[in-house]
PDB file of C-alpha atoms in Angstrom:
ATOM      1  CA  MET A   1       3.810  14.663   1.255  1.00 96.00           C
ATOM      2  CA  THR A   2       6.665  12.199  -0.248  1.00 97.00           C
ATOM      3  CA  ILE A   3      10.215  13.149   0.626  1.00 97.00           C
ATOM      4  CA  ALA A   4      11.065  14.531  -1.954  1.00 98.00           C
ATOM      5  CA  GLU A   5       8.176  16.923  -1.874  1.00 98.00           C
ATOM      6  CA  ARG A   6       9.187  17.408   2.379  1.00 97.00           C
ATOM      7  CA  SER A   7      12.796  17.986   1.007  1.00 98.00           C
ATOM      8  CA  ASN A   8      12.192  20.251  -2.328  1.00 97.00           C
ATOM      9  CA  TYR A   9      13.212  17.856  -4.950  1.00 98.00           C
ATOM     10  CA  LEU A  10      17.142  17.480  -2.771  1.00 98.00           C
ATOM     11  CA  ALA A  11      15.946  14.025  -1.073  1.00 97.00           C
ATOM     12  CA  THR A  12      14.280  10.450  -2.133  1.00 98.00           C
ATOM     13  CA  SER A  13      12.631   8.007   0.403  1.00 98.00           C
ATOM     14  CA  ARG A  14      14.371   5.460   2.818  1.00 97.00           C
ATOM     15  CA  GLU A  15      12.771   2.245   3.002  1.00 97.00           C
ATOM     16  CA  SER A  16      11.339   3.832   6.484  1.00 97.00           C
ATOM     17  CA  ASP A  17      10.049   6.750   4.826  1.00 98.00           C
ATOM     18  CA  VAL A  18       8.198   4.368   1.548  1.00 98.00           C
ATOM     19  CA  LEU A  19       7.048   2.414   4.599  1.00 98.00           C
ATOM     20  CA  GLU A  20       5.618   5.801   6.699  1.00 98.00           C
ATOM     21  CA  PHE A  21       4.087   7.335   3.998  1.00 98.00           C
ATOM     22  CA  LEU A  22       2.192   4.159   3.017  1.00 98.00           C
ATOM     23  CA  GLU A  23       1.110   2.836   6.373  1.00 98.00           C
ATOM     24  CA  LYS A  24      -0.501   6.447   6.557  1.00 98.00           C
ATOM     25  CA  LEU A  25      -2.307   6.051   3.353  1.00 98.00           C
ATOM     26  CA  THR A  26      -4.156   3.175   5.139  1.00 98.00           C
ATOM     27  CA  ALA A  27      -4.776   3.948   7.749  1.00 97.00           C
ATOM     28  CA  GLU A  28      -6.377   7.279   6.480  1.00 97.00           C
ATOM     29  CA  HIS A  29      -8.336   5.400   3.251  1.00 97.00           C
ATOM     30  CA  PRO A  30     -10.200   2.229   3.875  1.00 95.00           C
ATOM     31  CA  MET A  31      -9.409   1.553   0.207  1.00 96.00           C
ATOM     32  CA  ALA A  32      -6.105   1.485   0.593  1.00 98.00           C
ATOM     33  CA  LYS A  33      -4.310  -2.013   1.613  1.00 98.00           C
ATOM     34  CA  LEU A  34      -0.857  -3.110   2.866  1.00 98.00           C
ATOM     35  CA  VAL A  35       0.416  -6.381   1.658  1.00 98.00           C
ATOM     36  CA  ASP A  36       4.289  -7.520   2.126  1.00 97.00           C
ATOM     37  CA  VAL A  37       4.024  -9.761  -0.986  1.00 97.00           C
ATOM     38  CA  GLY A  38       8.050 -11.081  -0.003  1.00 97.00           C
ATOM     39  CA  THR A  39      11.214  -9.800   0.698  1.00 96.00           C
ATOM     40  CA  THR A  40      14.609  -9.229  -0.666  1.00 98.00           C
ATOM     41  CA  HIS A  41      17.863 -10.761  -0.041  1.00 97.00           C
ATOM     42  CA  GLU A  42      18.490  -8.109   3.013  1.00 98.00           C
ATOM     43  CA  ASN A  43      15.751  -9.011   4.564  1.00 97.00           C
ATOM     44  CA  ARG A  44      13.163  -6.230   3.796  1.00 98.00           C
ATOM     45  CA  PRO A  45       9.708  -6.805   3.110  1.00 98.00           C
ATOM     46  CA  LEU A  46       8.587  -5.942  -0.066  1.00 98.00           C
ATOM     47  CA  TRP A  47       5.709  -3.218   1.366  1.00 98.00           C
ATOM     48  CA  THR A  48       2.344  -3.058  -1.303  1.00 98.00           C
ATOM     49  CA  LEU A  49      -0.282  -1.279  -1.633  1.00 98.00           C
ATOM     50  CA  VAL A  50      -3.292  -2.270  -3.125  1.00 98.00           C
ATOM     51  CA  VAL A  51      -6.156   0.306  -3.848  1.00 98.00           C
ATOM     52  CA  SER A  52      -9.646  -1.672  -4.959  1.00 98.00           C
ATOM     53  CA  LYS A  53     -13.325  -0.340  -4.221  1.00 97.00           C
ATOM     54  CA  GLU A  54     -12.949  -3.103  -1.075  1.00 96.00           C
ATOM     55  CA  LYS A  55     -12.174  -2.541   1.562  1.00 94.00           C
ATOM     56  CA  ALA A  56     -10.490  -6.102   1.804  1.00 96.00           C
ATOM     57  CA  ASN A  57      -7.737  -6.921  -0.656  1.00 96.00           C
ATOM     58  CA  PRO A  58      -9.856  -8.513  -3.641  1.00 97.00           C
ATOM     59  CA  LEU A  59      -7.457 -10.244  -5.527  1.00 98.00           C
ATOM     60  CA  PRO A  60      -7.745 -12.326  -7.464  1.00 97.00           C
ATOM     61  CA  LEU A  61     -10.670 -10.826  -8.453  1.00 97.00           C
ATOM     62  CA  ALA A  62     -13.249 -13.857  -8.823  1.00 96.00           C
ATOM     63  CA  LYS A  63     -13.206 -15.146 -12.850  1.00 92.00           C
ATOM     64  CA  ASP A  64     -16.447 -12.543 -13.819  1.00 94.00           C
ATOM     65  CA  ASP A  65     -14.870  -9.372 -12.308  1.00 96.00           C
ATOM     66  CA  PRO A  66     -14.621  -7.181 -15.322  1.00 96.00           C
ATOM     67  CA  ARG A  67     -12.483  -4.893 -14.161  1.00 98.00           C
ATOM     68  CA  ILE A  68      -8.128  -5.406 -14.647  1.00 98.00           C
ATOM     69  CA  VAL A  69      -5.388  -5.240 -12.427  1.00 98.00           C
ATOM     70  CA  ILE A  70      -2.247  -3.258 -12.759  1.00 98.00           C
ATOM     71  CA  VAL A  71       0.761  -3.751 -10.812  1.00 98.00           C
ATOM     72  CA  MET A  72       3.224  -0.566 -10.849  1.00 98.00           C
ATOM     73  CA  ILE A  73       7.286  -0.975  -9.611  1.00 98.00           C
ATOM     74  CA  GLY A  74       9.564   1.638  -8.852  1.00 98.00           C
ATOM     75  CA  GLY A  75      13.326   1.661  -8.057  1.00 97.00           C
ATOM     76  CA  ILE A  76      14.148  -1.722  -9.897  1.00 98.00           C
ATOM     77  CA  HIS A  77      17.358   0.277 -10.754  1.00 98.00           C
ATOM     78  CA  SER A  78      16.776   2.488  -7.345  1.00 97.00           C
ATOM     79  CA  GLY A  79      19.117   4.887  -8.970  1.00 97.00           C
ATOM     80  CA  GLU A  80      16.973   5.360 -10.677  1.00 98.00           C
ATOM     81  CA  CYS A  81      13.666   6.592  -8.219  1.00 97.00           C
ATOM     82  CA  ASP A  82      11.617   9.340  -9.609  1.00 96.00           C
ATOM     83  CA  GLY A  83       8.981   6.351 -10.417  1.00 98.00           C
ATOM     84  CA  LYS A  84       9.015   5.219  -6.779  1.00 98.00           C
ATOM     85  CA  GLU A  85       8.178   9.019  -5.862  1.00 98.00           C
ATOM     86  CA  ALA A  86       5.655   9.515  -8.413  1.00 98.00           C
ATOM     87  CA  LEU A  87       4.265   5.747  -7.630  1.00 98.00           C
ATOM     88  CA  MET A  88       3.575   7.012  -4.297  1.00 98.00           C
ATOM     89  CA  ALA A  89       2.261  10.461  -5.208  1.00 98.00           C
ATOM     90  CA  LEU A  90      -0.079   8.698  -7.934  1.00 98.00           C
ATOM     91  CA  ALA A  91      -1.614   6.201  -4.973  1.00 98.00           C
ATOM     92  CA  ARG A  92      -2.225   9.123  -2.074  1.00 98.00           C
ATOM     93  CA  ASP A  93      -3.724  11.541  -4.871  1.00 98.00           C
ATOM     94  CA  VAL A  94      -5.887   7.923  -6.347  1.00 98.00           C
ATOM     95  CA  LEU A  95      -7.355   8.149  -2.707  1.00 98.00           C
ATOM     96  CA  LYS A  96      -7.832  11.321  -2.280  1.00 96.00           C
ATOM     97  CA  GLY A  97     -10.470  10.846  -5.272  1.00 95.00           C
ATOM     98  CA  ARG A  98      -8.716  11.654  -8.502  1.00 93.00           C
ATOM     99  CA  ASN A  99      -9.851  10.062 -10.986  1.00 93.00           C
ATOM    100  CA  PRO A 100     -12.842   8.736  -9.320  1.00 93.00           C
ATOM    101  CA  ASP A 101     -13.748   5.913 -12.189  1.00 96.00           C
ATOM    102  CA  TRP A 102     -10.492   4.546 -12.431  1.00 97.00           C
ATOM    103  CA  LEU A 103     -11.178   2.095  -9.348  1.00 97.00           C
ATOM    104  CA  GLU A 104     -14.811   0.665 -11.111  1.00 97.00           C
ATOM    105  CA  ARG A 105     -12.736  -0.657 -14.119  1.00 98.00           C
ATOM    106  CA  CYS A 106      -9.141  -1.397 -12.313  1.00 98.00           C
ATOM    107  CA  VAL A 107      -7.616  -2.730  -8.994  1.00 98.00           C
ATOM    108  CA  LEU A 108      -4.002  -0.487  -9.105  1.00 98.00           C
ATOM    109  CA  VAL A 109      -1.285  -1.980  -6.773  1.00 98.00           C
ATOM    110  CA  PHE A 110       1.837   0.195  -6.164  1.00 98.00           C
ATOM    111  CA  LEU A 111       5.329  -1.101  -5.212  1.00 98.00           C
ATOM    112  CA  PRO A 112       7.489   1.410  -5.155  1.00 98.00           C
ATOM    113  CA  ASN A 113      10.313   0.260  -3.951  1.00 98.00           C
ATOM    114  CA  PHE A 114      10.984  -2.729  -5.280  1.00 98.00           C
ATOM    115  CA  ASN A 115      14.767  -2.781  -5.298  1.00 98.00           C
ATOM    116  CA  ALA A 116      14.764  -2.190  -1.032  1.00 98.00           C
ATOM    117  CA  ASP A 117      18.395  -2.911  -0.939  1.00 98.00           C
ATOM    118  CA  GLY A 118      19.799  -1.363  -3.479  1.00 98.00           C
ATOM    119  CA  ASN A 119      17.575   2.075  -2.222  1.00 98.00           C
ATOM    120  CA  GLN A 120      19.078   2.332   1.070  1.00 97.00           C
ATOM    121  CA  ARG A 121      22.946   2.363  -0.108  1.00 97.00           C
ATOM    122  CA  VAL A 122      22.606   5.888  -1.370  1.00 96.00           C
ATOM    123  CA  GLY A 123      25.790   7.830  -2.955  1.00 94.00           C
ATOM    124  CA  PRO A 124      25.515  11.376  -4.726  1.00 91.00           C
ATOM    125  CA  MET A 125      28.120   9.906  -7.327  1.00 91.00           C
ATOM    126  CA  HIS A 126      25.756   6.525  -8.414  1.00 94.00           C
ATOM    127  CA  ARG A 127      24.029   7.931 -10.975  1.00 93.00           C
ATOM    128  CA  PRO A 128      26.665  10.788 -12.087  1.00 90.00           C
ATOM    129  CA  GLY A 129      25.004  11.960 -15.828  1.00 88.00           C
ATOM    130  CA  GLN A 130      21.678  12.885 -14.029  1.00 95.00           C
ATOM    131  CA  GLU A 131      19.948  15.780 -12.478  1.00 95.00           C
ATOM    132  CA  GLY A 132      19.603  14.867  -8.629  1.00 94.00           C
ATOM    133  CA  PRO A 133      18.517  14.413  -6.296  1.00 97.00           C
ATOM    134  CA  ALA A 134      20.955  16.208  -4.963  1.00 96.00           C
ATOM    135  CA  LEU A 135      21.497  14.212  -2.211  1.00 97.00           C
ATOM    136  CA  GLY A 136      21.554  10.803  -3.357  1.00 97.00           C
ATOM    137  CA  MET A 137      20.180   8.142  -4.984  1.00 97.00           C
ATOM    138  CA  GLY A 138      20.881   4.292  -3.937  1.00 97.00           C
ATOM    139  CA  THR A 139      22.290   1.497  -6.927  1.00 97.00           C
ATOM    140  CA  ARG A 140      20.649   0.178  -9.664  1.00 97.00           C
ATOM    141  CA  GLU A 141      21.567  -3.320  -8.158  1.00 97.00           C
ATOM    142  CA  ASN A 142      20.461  -4.544  -5.659  1.00 98.00           C
ATOM    143  CA  ALA A 143      22.461  -5.950  -2.692  1.00 97.00           C
ATOM    144  CA  LEU A 144      24.228  -9.041  -4.112  1.00 97.00           C
ATOM    145  CA  GLY A 145      25.052  -6.921  -7.314  1.00 97.00           C
ATOM    146  CA  GLN A 146      22.771  -8.208  -9.788  1.00 98.00           C
ATOM    147  CA  ASP A 147      20.513  -6.835 -12.111  1.00 98.00           C
ATOM    148  CA  LEU A 148      17.557  -6.737 -11.388  1.00 98.00           C
ATOM    149  CA  ASN A 149      15.648  -6.093 -14.679  1.00 98.00           C
ATOM    150  CA  ARG A 150      17.528  -8.803 -16.400  1.00 98.00           C
ATOM    151  CA  ASP A 151      16.090 -11.893 -14.130  1.00 98.00           C
ATOM    152  CA  PHE A 152      12.899 -12.358 -15.377  1.00 98.00           C
ATOM    153  CA  VAL A 153      13.454 -15.754 -17.018  1.00 97.00           C
ATOM    154  CA  LYS A 154      16.520 -17.310 -14.636  1.00 97.00           C
ATOM    155  CA  LEU A 155      14.432 -16.011 -11.131  1.00 97.00           C
ATOM    156  CA  ASP A 156      18.160 -16.291  -9.177  1.00 97.00           C
ATOM    157  CA  THR A 157      16.319 -12.730  -6.988  1.00 98.00           C
ATOM    158  CA  LEU A 158      15.140 -13.159  -4.340  1.00 98.00           C
ATOM    159  CA  GLU A 159      12.460  -9.716  -5.327  1.00 98.00           C
ATOM    160  CA  VAL A 160      11.712 -10.932  -9.136  1.00 98.00           C
ATOM    161  CA  ARG A 161      10.964 -14.458  -7.384  1.00 98.00           C
ATOM    162  CA  SER A 162       8.415 -12.092  -4.952  1.00 98.00           C
ATOM    163  CA  LEU A 163       6.985 -10.290  -7.525  1.00 98.00           C
ATOM    164  CA  VAL A 164       6.182 -13.134 -10.718  1.00 98.00           C
ATOM    165  CA  ARG A 165       4.322 -15.446  -7.961  1.00 98.00           C
ATOM    166  CA  MET A 166       2.375 -11.941  -6.904  1.00 98.00           C
ATOM    167  CA  ILE A 167       2.051 -11.550 -10.579  1.00 98.00           C
ATOM    168  CA  ASP A 168       1.240 -15.204 -10.914  1.00 97.00           C
ATOM    169  CA  ALA A 169      -1.406 -15.582  -7.723  1.00 97.00           C
ATOM    170  CA  TRP A 170      -2.637 -11.493  -8.178  1.00 98.00           C
ATOM    171  CA  GLN A 171      -3.538 -12.643 -12.235  1.00 97.00           C
ATOM    172  CA  ALA A 172      -2.140  -9.255 -13.162  1.00 98.00           C
ATOM    173  CA  ASP A 173      -2.724  -8.304 -16.705  1.00 98.00           C
ATOM    174  CA  VAL A 174      -0.499  -5.155 -16.609  1.00 98.00           C
ATOM    175  CA  LEU A 175       3.079  -4.576 -15.918  1.00 98.00           C
ATOM    176  CA  ILE A 176       4.152  -1.269 -15.520  1.00 98.00           C
ATOM    177  CA  ASP A 177       7.925  -0.475 -14.835  1.00 98.00           C
ATOM    178  CA  ALA A 178       9.087   2.984 -14.092  1.00 98.00           C
ATOM    179  CA  HIS A 179      12.877   4.210 -14.870  1.00 98.00           C
ATOM    180  CA  THR A 180      14.995   6.842 -15.919  1.00 97.00           C
ATOM    181  CA  THR A 181      17.150   7.001 -18.384  1.00 96.00           C
ATOM    182  CA  ASN A 182      20.785   6.590 -19.208  1.00 90.00           C
ATOM    183  CA  GLY A 183      21.827   7.506 -22.177  1.00 84.00           C
ATOM    184  CA  SER A 184      21.252   9.532 -25.303  1.00 87.00           C
ATOM    185  CA  LEU A 185      20.429  13.352 -25.113  1.00 91.00           C
ATOM    186  CA  HIS A 186      17.207  14.514 -26.385  1.00 92.00           C
ATOM    187  CA  ARG A 187      14.230  16.796 -26.882  1.00 93.00           C
ATOM    188  CA  TYR A 188      11.932  14.032 -24.590  1.00 97.00           C
ATOM    189  CA  ASP A 189      11.357  14.344 -20.582  1.00 97.00           C
ATOM    190  CA  MET A 190       9.352  11.559 -21.341  1.00 98.00           C
ATOM    191  CA  THR A 191       9.932   8.328 -23.128  1.00 97.00           C
ATOM    192  CA  TYR A 192       8.841   4.844 -23.019  1.00 98.00           C
ATOM    193  CA  GLY A 193       9.069   0.764 -24.341  1.00 97.00           C
ATOM    194  CA  LEU A 194       6.245  -1.375 -25.806  1.00 97.00           C
ATOM    195  CA  PRO A 195       7.201  -4.651 -26.340  1.00 96.00           C
ATOM    196  CA  HIS A 196       8.447  -6.003 -29.549  1.00 94.00           C
ATOM    197  CA  ASN A 197       9.514  -9.518 -29.042  1.00 95.00           C
ATOM    198  CA  PRO A 198       9.142 -11.203 -32.621  1.00 94.00           C
ATOM    199  CA  ALA A 199       6.713 -14.102 -30.189  1.00 94.00           C
ATOM    200  CA  ILE A 200       4.500 -11.370 -28.471  1.00 95.00           C
ATOM    201  CA  ASP A 201       0.276 -11.600 -29.105  1.00 95.00           C
ATOM    202  CA  SER A 202      -0.167  -9.932 -32.295  1.00 94.00           C
ATOM    203  CA  ASP A 203      -3.153  -8.360 -31.352  1.00 96.00           C
ATOM    204  CA  LEU A 204      -1.944  -7.351 -28.813  1.00 96.00           C
ATOM    205  CA  ALA A 205       1.099  -6.254 -29.526  1.00 96.00           C
ATOM    206  CA  GLN A 206      -0.624  -3.948 -32.809  1.00 97.00           C
ATOM    207  CA  TRP A 207      -4.019  -2.494 -30.425  1.00 98.00           C
ATOM    208  CA  LEU A 208      -0.415  -1.242 -27.954  1.00 98.00           C
ATOM    209  CA  ARG A 209       0.932   0.331 -30.499  1.00 97.00           C
ATOM    210  CA  HIS A 210      -1.747   1.721 -33.523  1.00 97.00           C
ATOM    211  CA  ASP A 211      -5.068   2.266 -30.899  1.00 97.00           C
ATOM    212  CA  PHE A 212      -3.091   2.911 -26.760  1.00 98.00           C
ATOM    213  CA  MET A 213      -0.423   4.448 -27.621  1.00 98.00           C
ATOM    214  CA  PRO A 214      -1.559   6.853 -29.340  1.00 98.00           C
ATOM    215  CA  GLY A 215      -4.118   8.191 -27.212  1.00 98.00           C
ATOM    216  CA  VAL A 216      -1.568   8.595 -24.730  1.00 98.00           C
ATOM    217  CA  GLU A 217       0.905  10.581 -26.461  1.00 98.00           C
ATOM    218  CA  THR A 218      -2.006  13.187 -27.262  1.00 98.00           C
ATOM    219  CA  ARG A 219      -2.875  13.702 -23.650  1.00 98.00           C
ATOM    220  CA  MET A 220       1.004  13.786 -22.789  1.00 98.00           C
ATOM    221  CA  LEU A 221       1.046  16.277 -25.712  1.00 98.00           C
ATOM    222  CA  LYS A 222      -1.797  18.278 -24.645  1.00 97.00           C
ATOM    223  CA  ARG A 223       0.006  18.503 -20.713  1.00 97.00           C
ATOM    224  CA  ASP A 224       2.987  20.272 -22.744  1.00 97.00           C
ATOM    225  CA  CYS A 225       4.926  16.436 -21.979  1.00 97.00           C
ATOM    226  CA  PRO A 226       5.709  15.423 -25.111  1.00 97.00           C
ATOM    227  CA  VAL A 227       6.605  11.202 -25.182  1.00 98.00           C
ATOM    228  CA  PHE A 228       8.832   9.572 -27.712  1.00 96.00           C
ATOM    229  CA  PRO A 229       9.689   5.471 -28.032  1.00 96.00           C
ATOM    230  CA  TYR A 230      12.664   4.379 -25.682  1.00 96.00           C
ATOM    231  CA  GLY A 231      16.060   4.036 -26.951  1.00 93.00           C
ATOM    232  CA  ASN A 232      19.628   5.459 -27.243  1.00 91.00           C
ATOM    233  CA  PHE A 233      21.527   6.515 -30.849  1.00 91.00           C
ATOM    234  CA  ASN A 234      24.182   4.510 -32.164  1.00 89.00           C
ATOM    235  CA  ARG A 235      27.460   5.525 -31.739  1.00 87.00           C
ATOM    236  CA  ASP A 236      27.947   7.382 -35.425  1.00 90.00           C
ATOM    237  CA  HIS A 237      23.642   8.607 -34.387  1.00 88.00           C
ATOM    238  CA  THR A 238      22.682   7.551 -37.173  1.00 92.00           C
ATOM    239  CA  VAL A 239      19.929   5.325 -35.567  1.00 92.00           C
ATOM    240  CA  TRP A 240      17.527   5.239 -33.148  1.00 90.00           C
ATOM    241  CA  GLU A 241      18.290   1.451 -31.506  1.00 89.00           C
ATOM    242  CA  SER A 242      15.829   0.334 -28.874  1.00 89.00           C
ATOM    243  CA  TYR A 243      16.604  -1.976 -25.764  1.00 88.00           C
ATOM    244  CA  GLY A 244      16.691  -5.777 -25.987  1.00 90.00           C
ATOM    245  CA  PHE A 245      13.449  -8.029 -26.964  1.00 94.00           C
ATOM    246  CA  GLU A 246      14.583 -10.627 -24.642  1.00 96.00           C
ATOM    247  CA  PRO A 247      12.181 -12.065 -21.540  1.00 96.00           C
ATOM    248  CA  ARG A 248      14.545 -11.150 -19.194  1.00 97.00           C
ATOM    249  CA  TYR A 249      13.430  -7.812 -19.315  1.00 97.00           C
ATOM    250  CA  SER A 250      10.560  -7.342 -16.661  1.00 98.00           C
ATOM    251  CA  THR A 251       7.870  -6.029 -19.710  1.00 97.00           C
ATOM    252  CA  GLU A 252       9.027  -8.739 -22.397  1.00 97.00           C
ATOM    253  CA  TYR A 253       8.549 -10.664 -19.860  1.00 98.00           C
ATOM    254  CA  MET A 254       4.917  -9.976 -19.797  1.00 98.00           C
ATOM    255  CA  ALA A 255       4.088  -9.774 -23.185  1.00 97.00           C
ATOM    256  CA  LEU A 256       5.318 -13.073 -23.883  1.00 96.00           C
ATOM    257  CA  ARG A 257       3.011 -14.685 -21.094  1.00 96.00           C
ATOM    258  CA  GLY A 258       0.163 -13.138 -23.238  1.00 96.00           C
ATOM    259  CA  LYS A 259       0.262  -9.789 -20.766  1.00 97.00           C
ATOM    260  CA  ILE A 260       0.664  -6.409 -21.501  1.00 98.00           C
ATOM    261  CA  GLY A 261       4.175  -4.282 -20.551  1.00 98.00           C
ATOM    262  CA  ILE A 262       4.640  -0.823 -20.709  1.00 98.00           C
ATOM    263  CA  LEU A 263       8.575   1.016 -20.180  1.00 98.00           C
ATOM    264  CA  VAL A 264       8.236   4.703 -18.120  1.00 98.00           C
ATOM    265  CA  GLU A 265      11.448   6.223 -18.814  1.00 98.00           C
ATOM    266  CA  SER A 266      11.616   9.826 -17.791  1.00 98.00           C
ATOM    267  CA  TYR A 267      14.801  11.502 -19.209  1.00 97.00           C
ATOM    268  CA  SER A 268      18.024  11.545 -16.627  1.00 97.00           C
ATOM    269  CA  TYR A 269      19.199  15.478 -17.916  1.00 97.00           C
ATOM    270  CA  ALA A 270      15.465  16.807 -17.260  1.00 97.00           C
ATOM    271  CA  SER A 271      15.350  17.910 -13.124  1.00 97.00           C
ATOM    272  CA  TYR A 272      14.014  15.525 -10.348  1.00 98.00           C
ATOM    273  CA  GLN A 273      11.238  17.535  -9.702  1.00 98.00           C
ATOM    274  CA  ARG A 274      10.449  17.575 -14.252  1.00 98.00           C
ATOM    275  CA  ARG A 275      11.827  13.843 -13.773  1.00 98.00           C
ATOM    276  CA  ILE A 276       8.658  12.400 -11.553  1.00 98.00           C
ATOM    277  CA  GLU A 277       6.244  14.784 -12.567  1.00 98.00           C
ATOM    278  CA  ALA A 278       6.361  13.371 -16.647  1.00 98.00           C
ATOM    279  CA  SER A 279       6.447  10.006 -14.214  1.00 98.00           C
ATOM    280  CA  TYR A 280       3.361  10.536 -12.442  1.00 98.00           C
ATOM    281  CA  ALA A 281       2.020  12.365 -15.332  1.00 98.00           C
ATOM    282  CA  PHE A 282       2.902   9.032 -17.773  1.00 98.00           C
ATOM    283  CA  ILE A 283       1.837   6.764 -16.016  1.00 98.00           C
ATOM    284  CA  GLU A 284      -1.715   7.889 -15.096  1.00 98.00           C
ATOM    285  CA  GLU A 285      -2.324   8.778 -18.948  1.00 98.00           C
ATOM    286  CA  CYS A 286      -1.440   4.996 -19.169  1.00 98.00           C
ATOM    287  CA  ILE A 287      -4.004   3.974 -16.255  1.00 98.00           C
ATOM    288  CA  GLU A 288      -6.760   6.883 -18.071  1.00 98.00           C
ATOM    289  CA  GLY A 289      -6.540   4.113 -21.190  1.00 98.00           C
ATOM    290  CA  LEU A 290      -6.094   1.537 -19.946  1.00 98.00           C
ATOM    291  CA  SER A 291      -9.547   1.867 -17.243  1.00 98.00           C
ATOM    292  CA  ALA A 292     -11.239   3.310 -20.723  1.00 98.00           C
ATOM    293  CA  GLN A 293     -10.623   0.095 -22.048  1.00 98.00           C
ATOM    294  CA  ALA A 294     -10.431  -2.347 -20.085  1.00 98.00           C
ATOM    295  CA  ALA A 295     -13.052  -4.562 -21.273  1.00 97.00           C
ATOM    296  CA  LYS A 296     -10.426  -4.148 -24.586  1.00 97.00           C
ATOM    297  CA  VAL A 297      -7.646  -5.321 -22.162  1.00 98.00           C
ATOM    298  CA  LYS A 298      -9.506  -7.839 -20.551  1.00 96.00           C
ATOM    299  CA  GLU A 299     -10.442  -9.564 -24.273  1.00 96.00           C
ATOM    300  CA  LEU A 300      -6.936  -9.168 -24.474  1.00 96.00           C
ATOM    301  CA  VAL A 301      -4.800 -10.897 -22.169  1.00 95.00           C
ATOM    302  CA  SER A 302      -7.798 -13.227 -21.755  1.00 88.00           C
ATOM    303  CA  LYS A 303      -8.084 -14.654 -25.588  1.00 69.00           C
ATOM    304  CA  ASP A 304      -5.571 -17.362 -24.825  1.00 57.00           C
ATOM    305  CA  ILE A 305      -5.963 -18.596 -21.438  1.00 49.00           C
ATOM    306  CA  GLN A 306      -7.635 -22.395 -21.926  1.00 48.00           C
ATOM    307  CA  GLU A 307      -8.875 -24.248 -18.378  1.00 46.00           C
ATOM    308  CA  PRO A 308      -6.715 -27.212 -17.636  1.00 45.00           C
ATOM    309  CA  PRO A 309      -8.814 -30.223 -18.489  1.00 47.00           C
TER     310      PRO A 309
END
C-alpha cells in the first residue's frame, strides 16, 4: 500500500517511502526496472520506474518497435501530492495485471516524486486552500526556491535538466504531468490541459482535442468523474482562462518538440482521497486511449523527424 492508503489518507509519501515502495515493486515484478535518472540540488536521486514486457530496460526502443513511450511525473509542485500517490498506486496495479494489453503497445515510465527536495519540506500550511493531507505536504518550489514547471526553456534546475535528458535519451512520445489546482471554485474533481501554443503541429493538436480527449471524457463520465479543461475565472467571473502557452511549461514544451503533453489537475477543494482517485482514473484513461491508438500516436509524433545527412 502507498503511504496515503496506509494512513487513511492523512499523509503523503516522503523520499524514503517512495524508494521503498518502488524497490518492493522491482523485487516482486520482473517487468519493473528501477532507474536513477538524475539528481536534485540536494543530491537526492530521481528514482524512476520503467515498466515494460522485458526483464531489462528496453529504452530507447528500436526504430521498428511499434510501442510508444509514456512518461508520467508527479509532484513537480510537491505540495500538490495527489499525482505522486496516484502514480505509485497505478504502477503497482499495472504490475499486478491491471490493463495487461498496455505493455504490448506501450512502455510506461513512472517518476512520481519529481521535486524530491520540496517533497521533504513537509508542513501543514504549504497549501492553505487545499483539503489535506492533514499531516502536511511539501513545497511548490525546489530547494533553491525555483518553480520546476517554469524551467523547460532556461533549464536552470538540475531536476528539469535530468528530465529533459531522460526524455531525449529514451525518446519519449508522451509526457503526463500531474498537478492539483490552485484557484477557482468549480464543479469538477478533475480538469486537464492540452497544449495550446499556436506554433504546435496542427494535426497533433486536432487529434488531441477532437479524437483523443473526447474518448477520455466519455470514459471518465462513466466513472462518475466528469472532466473539464483546466483554467480559472477572471476577476469578475466573466471569462474562463487557461494557463500560458509558453514552452517554459512542461506540456507546451513537449508539444513544441512535436510530442504529446497532457496536464492533469485534480481539484484542490475535493478531499485528498478523492483527488488521488480522480488522478488515478484520469491518467489510467489517458493511457488507455493512447495505447489503443498507439500507431496513430507514433505517426503523429514521428512525422517531422528526419534522419541527419
